[in-house]
Each structure stands twice: as structure tokens, then as C-alpha cells.
PDB file of C-alpha atoms in Angstrom:
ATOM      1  CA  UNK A   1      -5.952  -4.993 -14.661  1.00  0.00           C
ATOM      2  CA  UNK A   2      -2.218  -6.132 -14.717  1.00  0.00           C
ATOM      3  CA  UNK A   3      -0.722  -8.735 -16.360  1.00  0.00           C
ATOM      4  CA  UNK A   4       2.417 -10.259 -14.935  1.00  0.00           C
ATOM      5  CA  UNK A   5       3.968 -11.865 -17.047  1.00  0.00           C
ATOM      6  CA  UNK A   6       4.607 -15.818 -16.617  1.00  0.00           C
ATOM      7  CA  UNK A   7       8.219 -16.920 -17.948  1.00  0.00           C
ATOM      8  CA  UNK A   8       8.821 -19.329 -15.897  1.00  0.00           C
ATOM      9  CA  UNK A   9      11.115 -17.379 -13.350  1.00  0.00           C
ATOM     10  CA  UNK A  10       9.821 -15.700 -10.210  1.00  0.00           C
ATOM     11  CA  UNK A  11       6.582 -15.243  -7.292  1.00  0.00           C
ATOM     12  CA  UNK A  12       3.965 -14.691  -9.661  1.00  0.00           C
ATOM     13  CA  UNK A  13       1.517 -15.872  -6.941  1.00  0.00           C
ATOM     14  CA  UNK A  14       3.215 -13.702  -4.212  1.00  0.00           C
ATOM     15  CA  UNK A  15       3.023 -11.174  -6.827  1.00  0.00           C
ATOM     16  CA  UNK A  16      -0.936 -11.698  -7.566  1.00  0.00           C
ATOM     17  CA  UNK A  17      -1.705 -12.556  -3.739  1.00  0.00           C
ATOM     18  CA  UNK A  18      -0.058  -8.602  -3.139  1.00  0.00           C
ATOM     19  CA  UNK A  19      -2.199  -7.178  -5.390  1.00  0.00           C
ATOM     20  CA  UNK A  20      -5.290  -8.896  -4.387  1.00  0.00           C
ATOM     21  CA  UNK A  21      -4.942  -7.431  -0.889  1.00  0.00           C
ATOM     22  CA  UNK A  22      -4.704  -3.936  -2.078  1.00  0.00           C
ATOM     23  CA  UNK A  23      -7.845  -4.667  -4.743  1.00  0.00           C
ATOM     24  CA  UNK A  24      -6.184  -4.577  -7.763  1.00  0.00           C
ATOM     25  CA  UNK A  25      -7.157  -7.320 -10.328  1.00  0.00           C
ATOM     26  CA  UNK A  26      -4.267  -9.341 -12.039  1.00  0.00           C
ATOM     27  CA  UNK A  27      -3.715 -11.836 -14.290  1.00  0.00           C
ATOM     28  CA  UNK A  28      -0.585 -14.441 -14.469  1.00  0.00           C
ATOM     29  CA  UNK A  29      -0.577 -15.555 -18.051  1.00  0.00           C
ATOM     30  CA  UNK A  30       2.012 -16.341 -21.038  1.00  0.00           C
ATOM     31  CA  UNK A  31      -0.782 -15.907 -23.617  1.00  0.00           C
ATOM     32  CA  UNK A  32       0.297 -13.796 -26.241  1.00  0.00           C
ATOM     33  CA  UNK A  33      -3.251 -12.588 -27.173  1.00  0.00           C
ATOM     34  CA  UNK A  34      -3.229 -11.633 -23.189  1.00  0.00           C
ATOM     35  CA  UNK A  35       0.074  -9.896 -23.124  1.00  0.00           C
ATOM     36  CA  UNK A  36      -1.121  -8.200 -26.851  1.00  0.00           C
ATOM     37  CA  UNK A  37      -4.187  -6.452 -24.844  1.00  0.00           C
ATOM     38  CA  UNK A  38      -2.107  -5.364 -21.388  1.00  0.00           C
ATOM     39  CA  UNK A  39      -2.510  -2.439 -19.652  1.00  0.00           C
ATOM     40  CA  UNK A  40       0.239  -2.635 -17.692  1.00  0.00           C
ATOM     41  CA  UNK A  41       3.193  -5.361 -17.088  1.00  0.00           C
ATOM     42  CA  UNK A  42       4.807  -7.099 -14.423  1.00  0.00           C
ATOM     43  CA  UNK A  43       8.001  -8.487 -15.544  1.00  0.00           C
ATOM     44  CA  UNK A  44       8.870 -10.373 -12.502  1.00  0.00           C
ATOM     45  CA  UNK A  45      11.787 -12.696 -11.845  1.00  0.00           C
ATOM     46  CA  UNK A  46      13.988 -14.968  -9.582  1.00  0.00           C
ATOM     47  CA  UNK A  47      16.982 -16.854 -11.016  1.00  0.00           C
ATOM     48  CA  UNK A  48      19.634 -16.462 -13.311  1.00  0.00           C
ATOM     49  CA  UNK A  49      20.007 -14.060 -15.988  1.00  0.00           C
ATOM     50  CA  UNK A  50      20.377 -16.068 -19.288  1.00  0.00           C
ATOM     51  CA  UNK A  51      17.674 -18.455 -17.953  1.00  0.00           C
ATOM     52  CA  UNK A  52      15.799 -15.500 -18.050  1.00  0.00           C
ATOM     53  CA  UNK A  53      16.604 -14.544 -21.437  1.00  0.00           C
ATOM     54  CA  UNK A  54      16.217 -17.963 -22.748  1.00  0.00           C
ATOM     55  CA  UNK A  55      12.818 -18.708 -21.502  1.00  0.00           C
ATOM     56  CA  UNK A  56      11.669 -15.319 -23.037  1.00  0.00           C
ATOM     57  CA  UNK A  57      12.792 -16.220 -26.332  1.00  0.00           C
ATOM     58  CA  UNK A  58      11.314 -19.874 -26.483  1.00  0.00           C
ATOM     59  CA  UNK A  59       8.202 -18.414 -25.181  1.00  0.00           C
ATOM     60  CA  UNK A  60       8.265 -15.501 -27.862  1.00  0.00           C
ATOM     61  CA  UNK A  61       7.506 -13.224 -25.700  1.00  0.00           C
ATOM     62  CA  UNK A  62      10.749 -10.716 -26.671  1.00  0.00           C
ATOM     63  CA  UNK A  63       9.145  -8.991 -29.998  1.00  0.00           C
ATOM     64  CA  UNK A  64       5.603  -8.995 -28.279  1.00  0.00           C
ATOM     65  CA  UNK A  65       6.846  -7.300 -24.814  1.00  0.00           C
ATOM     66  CA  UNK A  66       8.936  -4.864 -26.753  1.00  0.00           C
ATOM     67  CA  UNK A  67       6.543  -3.565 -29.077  1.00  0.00           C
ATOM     68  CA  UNK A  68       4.485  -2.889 -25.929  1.00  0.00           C
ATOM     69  CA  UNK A  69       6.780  -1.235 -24.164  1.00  0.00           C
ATOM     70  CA  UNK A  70       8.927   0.388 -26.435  1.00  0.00           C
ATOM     71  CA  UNK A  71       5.974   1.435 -29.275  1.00  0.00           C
ATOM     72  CA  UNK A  72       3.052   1.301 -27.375  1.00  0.00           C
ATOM     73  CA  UNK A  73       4.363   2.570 -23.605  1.00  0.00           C
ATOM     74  CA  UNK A  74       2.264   0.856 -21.801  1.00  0.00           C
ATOM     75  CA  UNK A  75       3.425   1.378 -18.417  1.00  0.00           C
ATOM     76  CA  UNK A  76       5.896  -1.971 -17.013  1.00  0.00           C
ATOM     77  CA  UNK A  77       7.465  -2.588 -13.870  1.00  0.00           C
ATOM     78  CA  UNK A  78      10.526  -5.225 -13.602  1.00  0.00           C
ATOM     79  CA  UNK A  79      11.298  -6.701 -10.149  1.00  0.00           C
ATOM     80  CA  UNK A  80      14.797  -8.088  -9.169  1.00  0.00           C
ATOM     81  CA  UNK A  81      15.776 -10.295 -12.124  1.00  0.00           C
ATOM     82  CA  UNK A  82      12.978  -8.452 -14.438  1.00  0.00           C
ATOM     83  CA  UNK A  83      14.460  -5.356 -13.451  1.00  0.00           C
ATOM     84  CA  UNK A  84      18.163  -6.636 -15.110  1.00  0.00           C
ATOM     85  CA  UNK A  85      16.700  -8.443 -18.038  1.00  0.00           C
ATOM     86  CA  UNK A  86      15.456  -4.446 -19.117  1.00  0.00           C
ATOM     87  CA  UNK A  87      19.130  -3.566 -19.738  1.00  0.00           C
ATOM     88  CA  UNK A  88      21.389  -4.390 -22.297  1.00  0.00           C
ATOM     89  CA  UNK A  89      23.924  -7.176 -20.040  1.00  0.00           C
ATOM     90  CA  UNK A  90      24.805  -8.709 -17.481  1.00  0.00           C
ATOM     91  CA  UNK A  91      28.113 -10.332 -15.550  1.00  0.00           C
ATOM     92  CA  UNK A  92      26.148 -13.330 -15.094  1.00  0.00           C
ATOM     93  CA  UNK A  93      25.389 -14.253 -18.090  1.00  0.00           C
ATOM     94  CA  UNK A  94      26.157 -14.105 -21.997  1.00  0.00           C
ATOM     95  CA  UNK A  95      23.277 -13.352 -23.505  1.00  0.00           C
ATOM     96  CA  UNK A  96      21.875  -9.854 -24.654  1.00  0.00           C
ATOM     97  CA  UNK A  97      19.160  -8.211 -22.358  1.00  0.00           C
ATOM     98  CA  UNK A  98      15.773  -6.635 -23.599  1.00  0.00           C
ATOM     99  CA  UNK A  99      17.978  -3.378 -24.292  1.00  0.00           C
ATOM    100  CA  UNK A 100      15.227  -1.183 -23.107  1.00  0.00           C
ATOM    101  CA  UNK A 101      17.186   0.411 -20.326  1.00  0.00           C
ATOM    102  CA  UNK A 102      20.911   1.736 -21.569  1.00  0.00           C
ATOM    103  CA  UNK A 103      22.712  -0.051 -18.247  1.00  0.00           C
ATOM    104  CA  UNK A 104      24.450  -3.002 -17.384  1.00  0.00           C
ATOM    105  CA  UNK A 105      24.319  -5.744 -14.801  1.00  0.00           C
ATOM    106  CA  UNK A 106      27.559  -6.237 -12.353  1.00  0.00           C
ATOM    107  CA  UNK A 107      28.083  -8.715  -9.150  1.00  0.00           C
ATOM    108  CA  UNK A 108      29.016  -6.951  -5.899  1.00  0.00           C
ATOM    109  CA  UNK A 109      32.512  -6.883  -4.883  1.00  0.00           C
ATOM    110  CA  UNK A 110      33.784  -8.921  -1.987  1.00  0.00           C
ATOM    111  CA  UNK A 111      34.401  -5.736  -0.124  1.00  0.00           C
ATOM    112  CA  UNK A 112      34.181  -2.046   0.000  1.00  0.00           C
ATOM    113  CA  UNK A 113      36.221   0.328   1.323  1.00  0.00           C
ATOM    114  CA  UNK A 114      38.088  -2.698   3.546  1.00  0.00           C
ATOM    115  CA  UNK A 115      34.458  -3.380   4.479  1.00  0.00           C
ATOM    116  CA  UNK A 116      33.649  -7.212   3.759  1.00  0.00           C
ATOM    117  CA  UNK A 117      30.342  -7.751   1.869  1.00  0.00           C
ATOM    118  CA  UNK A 118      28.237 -10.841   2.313  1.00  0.00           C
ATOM    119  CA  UNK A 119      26.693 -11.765  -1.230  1.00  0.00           C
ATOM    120  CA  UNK A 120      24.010 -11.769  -1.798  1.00  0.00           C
ATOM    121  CA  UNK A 121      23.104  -9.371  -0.478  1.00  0.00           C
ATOM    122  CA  UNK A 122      19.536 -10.260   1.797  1.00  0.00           C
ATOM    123  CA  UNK A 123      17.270  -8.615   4.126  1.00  0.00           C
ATOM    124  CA  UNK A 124      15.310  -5.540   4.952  1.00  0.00           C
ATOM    125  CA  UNK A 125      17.206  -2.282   3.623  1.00  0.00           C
ATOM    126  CA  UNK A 126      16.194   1.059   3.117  1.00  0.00           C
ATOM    127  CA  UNK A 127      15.571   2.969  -0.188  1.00  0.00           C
ATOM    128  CA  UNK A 128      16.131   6.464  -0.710  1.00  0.00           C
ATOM    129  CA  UNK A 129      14.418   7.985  -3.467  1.00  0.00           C
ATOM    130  CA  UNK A 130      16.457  10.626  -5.992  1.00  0.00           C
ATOM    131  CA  UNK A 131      15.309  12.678  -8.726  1.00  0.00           C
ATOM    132  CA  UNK A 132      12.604  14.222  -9.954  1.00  0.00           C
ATOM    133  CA  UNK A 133      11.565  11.134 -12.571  1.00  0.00           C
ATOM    134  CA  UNK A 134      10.194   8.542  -9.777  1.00  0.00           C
ATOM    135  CA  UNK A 135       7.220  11.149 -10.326  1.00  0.00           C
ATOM    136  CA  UNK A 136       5.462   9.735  -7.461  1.00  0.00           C
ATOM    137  CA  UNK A 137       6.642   5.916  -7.409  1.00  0.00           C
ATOM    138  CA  UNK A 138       7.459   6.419  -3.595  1.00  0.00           C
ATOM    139  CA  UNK A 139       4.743   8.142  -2.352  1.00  0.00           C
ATOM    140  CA  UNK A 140       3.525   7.153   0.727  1.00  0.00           C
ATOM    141  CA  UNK A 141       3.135   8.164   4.649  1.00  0.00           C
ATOM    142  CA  UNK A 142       6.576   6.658   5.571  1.00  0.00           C
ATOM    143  CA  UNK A 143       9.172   9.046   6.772  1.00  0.00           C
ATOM    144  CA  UNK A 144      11.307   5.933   5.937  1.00  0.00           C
ATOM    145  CA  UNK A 145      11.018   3.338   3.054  1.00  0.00           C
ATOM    146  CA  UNK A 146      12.458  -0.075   3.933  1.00  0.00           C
ATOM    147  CA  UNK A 147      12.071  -2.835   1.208  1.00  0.00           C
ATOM    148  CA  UNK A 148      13.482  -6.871   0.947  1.00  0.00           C
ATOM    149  CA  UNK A 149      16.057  -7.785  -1.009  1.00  0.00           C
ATOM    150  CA  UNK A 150      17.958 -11.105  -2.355  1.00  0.00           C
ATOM    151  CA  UNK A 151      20.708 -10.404  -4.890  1.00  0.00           C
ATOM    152  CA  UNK A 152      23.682 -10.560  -5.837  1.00  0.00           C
ATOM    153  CA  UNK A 153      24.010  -8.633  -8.559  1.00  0.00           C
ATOM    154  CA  UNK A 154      22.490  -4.462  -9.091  1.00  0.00           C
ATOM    155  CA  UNK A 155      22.090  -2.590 -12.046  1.00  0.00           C
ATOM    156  CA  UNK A 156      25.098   0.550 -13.354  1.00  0.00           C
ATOM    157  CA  UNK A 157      23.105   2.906 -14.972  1.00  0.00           C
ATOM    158  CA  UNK A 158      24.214   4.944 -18.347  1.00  0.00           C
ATOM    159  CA  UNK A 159      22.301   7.838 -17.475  1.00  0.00           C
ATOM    160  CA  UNK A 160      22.024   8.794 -13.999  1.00  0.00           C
ATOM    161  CA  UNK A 161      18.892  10.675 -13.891  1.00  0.00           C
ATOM    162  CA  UNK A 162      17.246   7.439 -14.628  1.00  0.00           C
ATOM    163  CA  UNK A 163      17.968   6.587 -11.210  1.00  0.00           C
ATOM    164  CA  UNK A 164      14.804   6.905  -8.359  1.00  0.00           C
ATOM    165  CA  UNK A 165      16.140   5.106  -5.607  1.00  0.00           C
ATOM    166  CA  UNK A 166      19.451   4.171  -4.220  1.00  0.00           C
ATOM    167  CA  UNK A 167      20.121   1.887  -1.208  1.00  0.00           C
ATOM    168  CA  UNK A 168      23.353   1.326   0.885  1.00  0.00           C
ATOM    169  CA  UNK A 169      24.975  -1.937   0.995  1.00  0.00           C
ATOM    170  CA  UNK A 170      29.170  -0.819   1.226  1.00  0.00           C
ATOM    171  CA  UNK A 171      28.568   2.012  -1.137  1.00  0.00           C
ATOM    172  CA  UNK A 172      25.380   2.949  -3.238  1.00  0.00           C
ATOM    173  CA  UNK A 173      23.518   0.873  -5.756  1.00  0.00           C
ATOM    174  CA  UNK A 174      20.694   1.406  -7.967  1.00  0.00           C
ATOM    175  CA  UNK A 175      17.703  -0.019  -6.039  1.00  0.00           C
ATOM    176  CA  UNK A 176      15.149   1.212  -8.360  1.00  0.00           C
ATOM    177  CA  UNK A 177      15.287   3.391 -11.992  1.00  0.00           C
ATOM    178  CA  UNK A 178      12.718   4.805 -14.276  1.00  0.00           C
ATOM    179  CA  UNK A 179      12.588   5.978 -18.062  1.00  0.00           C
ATOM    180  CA  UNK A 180       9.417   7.264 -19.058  1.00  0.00           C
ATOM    181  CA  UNK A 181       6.964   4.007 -18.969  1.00  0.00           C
ATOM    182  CA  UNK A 182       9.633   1.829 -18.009  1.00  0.00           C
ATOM    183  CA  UNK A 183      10.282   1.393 -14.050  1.00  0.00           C
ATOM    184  CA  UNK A 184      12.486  -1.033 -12.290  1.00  0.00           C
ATOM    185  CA  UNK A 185      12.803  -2.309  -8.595  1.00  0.00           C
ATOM    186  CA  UNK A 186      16.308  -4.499  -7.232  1.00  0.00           C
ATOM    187  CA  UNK A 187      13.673  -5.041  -4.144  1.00  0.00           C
ATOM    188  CA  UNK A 188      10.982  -7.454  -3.741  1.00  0.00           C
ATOM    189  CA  UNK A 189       7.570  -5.651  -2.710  1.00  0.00           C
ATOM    190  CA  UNK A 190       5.226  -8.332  -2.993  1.00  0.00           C
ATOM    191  CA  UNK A 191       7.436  -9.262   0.203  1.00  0.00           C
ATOM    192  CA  UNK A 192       7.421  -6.128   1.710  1.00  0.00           C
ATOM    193  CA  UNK A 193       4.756  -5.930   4.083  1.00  0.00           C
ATOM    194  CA  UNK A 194       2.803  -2.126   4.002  1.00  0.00           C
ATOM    195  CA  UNK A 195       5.918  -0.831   1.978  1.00  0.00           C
ATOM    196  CA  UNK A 196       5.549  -2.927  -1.171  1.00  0.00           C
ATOM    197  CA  UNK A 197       1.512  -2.474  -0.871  1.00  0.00           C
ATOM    198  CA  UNK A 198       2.108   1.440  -1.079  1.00  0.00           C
ATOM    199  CA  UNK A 199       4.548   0.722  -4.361  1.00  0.00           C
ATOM    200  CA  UNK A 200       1.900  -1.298  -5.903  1.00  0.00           C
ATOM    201  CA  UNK A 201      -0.742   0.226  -5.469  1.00  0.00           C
ATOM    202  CA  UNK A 202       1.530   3.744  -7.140  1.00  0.00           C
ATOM    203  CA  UNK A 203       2.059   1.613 -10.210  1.00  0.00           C
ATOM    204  CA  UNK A 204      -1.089   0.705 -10.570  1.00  0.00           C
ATOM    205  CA  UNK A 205      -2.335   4.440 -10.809  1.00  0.00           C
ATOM    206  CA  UNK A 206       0.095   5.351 -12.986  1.00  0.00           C
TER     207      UNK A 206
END
């Protein structure tokens, strides 16, 4: 079973509907008493960063989702705006982040390298894993992993050998990271055909 957690931000359905199709159960839910007995999290996410924040707190889900990742380590996996509410900021917003992940959240410049960069950035775009602490995140049959993303915004990393995948889009960005329990994805796999089935279906068997 995985709970994904409902904050009122993101394709919880999408999310569930993924899942279903490679036969894992799921449950959407905001329940407290739910989240309490999780075996592993989905902290999903689509929107803005301190809407994010905010809904967590009036929900009271911060304390609850903190003591189970940080104390009890259940295994959790944050996608695109769940992935930057795990670190301590973000450019968008004002408001502190869970603080689980030592990193910060920056926009995408305008251009690299005289290269102009339309944000967000959206599509189909390869991920390259790195390092030895994906610890089998990415495996799959693919000689190349190609994901979907919509942002506008990636995640700067403290320490770098939290980083498991990087993607190109004018120079390299964080597309994915991972400390210990704690796993997050810039990408969307719920909407990423065979590719995001083969992520899911990892994280489940972690």
C-alpha cells in the first residue's frame, strides 16, 4: 500500500490510476490516522510553492509527515512541487520548506551560455542517472530514460552525492535526488508512459 498524500495540490488520480495499472494498491487520503499508519508516501504536487506550504500547515500534516519521514524512515517519494517542498526554500516563495533535504529551490535563467531558455521548461527529456545512492531507482530495460516535465523552477543541491539523476535543459539540473528514505523526482511519471511505470513500480519495492 501507498498513501499519497492529498494537500490539495497535484494528480493524485493520475498518480493512483499509474499505480493501479502496474498492481500496486494506493490510497489518496488527508487522514491523519491514515498518514500515521503509511508504509510509504507520495508527496505529490502541482502549483506554487508557498501554496504548498500553506495547505500543509492548515491541514497539519507538517509534524505528522516529518516524524514519518525523518524518525520513522518510512520510505517517501516527492514529485515536481513535492520534490521542492522537501528542501529548505525556494525563489518562489517566502515560506520555509519541510527542511528534510539541505537544498534550495531557484527559477531557470532566461538563457545559458547565449542559449535562450523557454520557461518552463515542458516536454519529454531525458534523465541520466549519477551515483551510486539511486540504489536501483532507475532500473529498468531502457538503454535510455526519457521522463515529462513542467517547471520552472529545479532544485541546487548542498550535497552533491544526493544527486541520482540529472537532465539537460541549457546546462544540468537536478532531475531527481535521494537521501536515505527520502527520494525526489523534478519529472512527472504518472505521465510517463512505460518509463514512469518502471519508476513506480522501483519505489514501491523499496
Amino acid at each position: 500500500m501507498i498513501t499519497i498524500v492529498d494537500y490539495g495540490l497535484g494528480n493524485l488520480g493520475s498518480i493512483k490510476n499509474m499505480l493501479k495499472k502496474i498492481g500496486v494498491v494506493s490510497d489518496i487520503t488527508d487522514d491523519h490516522a491514515k498518514i500515521f499508519n503509511a508504509e510509504k508516501l507520495i508527496l505529490p504536487g502541482v502549483g506554487a510553492f508557498d501554496d504548498g506550504m500553506k495547505n500543509l500547515r492548515e491541514k497539519g500534516l507538517i509534524e505528522i509527515l516529518s516524524k514519518k519521514v525523518l524518525i520513522e524512515k518510512v520510505p517517501v517519494l516527492g514529485i515536481c512541487l513535492g520534490m521542492h517542498l522537501m528542501t529548505q526554500s525556494s525563489e518562489e516563495g517566502k515560506l520555509p520548506g519541510l527542511g528534510w533535504i539541505d537544498g534550495q529551490v531557484v527559477k531557470f535563467p532566461d538563457s545559458h551560455n547565449e542559449q535562450k531558455l523557454r520557461n518552463p521548461h515542458m516536454g519529454w527529456n531525458v534523465v541520466n542517472p549519477v551515483n551510486k545512492a539511486e540504489n536501483g531507482i532507475f532500473k529498468s530495460d531502457f538503454k535510455e530514460l526519457r521522463f515529462y516535465f513542467v517547471h520552472s523552477y529545479y532544485v541546487q543541491l548542498s550535497n552533491s552525492e544526493e544527486v541520482i539523476g540529472q537532465t539537460q535543459y541549457g546546462k544540468h539540473f537536478v532531475s531527481a535526488y535521494r537521501k536515505d528514505n527520502i527520494i525526489g523526482m523534478q519529472y512527472h511519471p504518472e505521465k510517463s508512459h512505460k518509463f514512469g511505470m518502471a519508476i513506480l513500480k522501483n519505489f514501491n519495492e523499496i
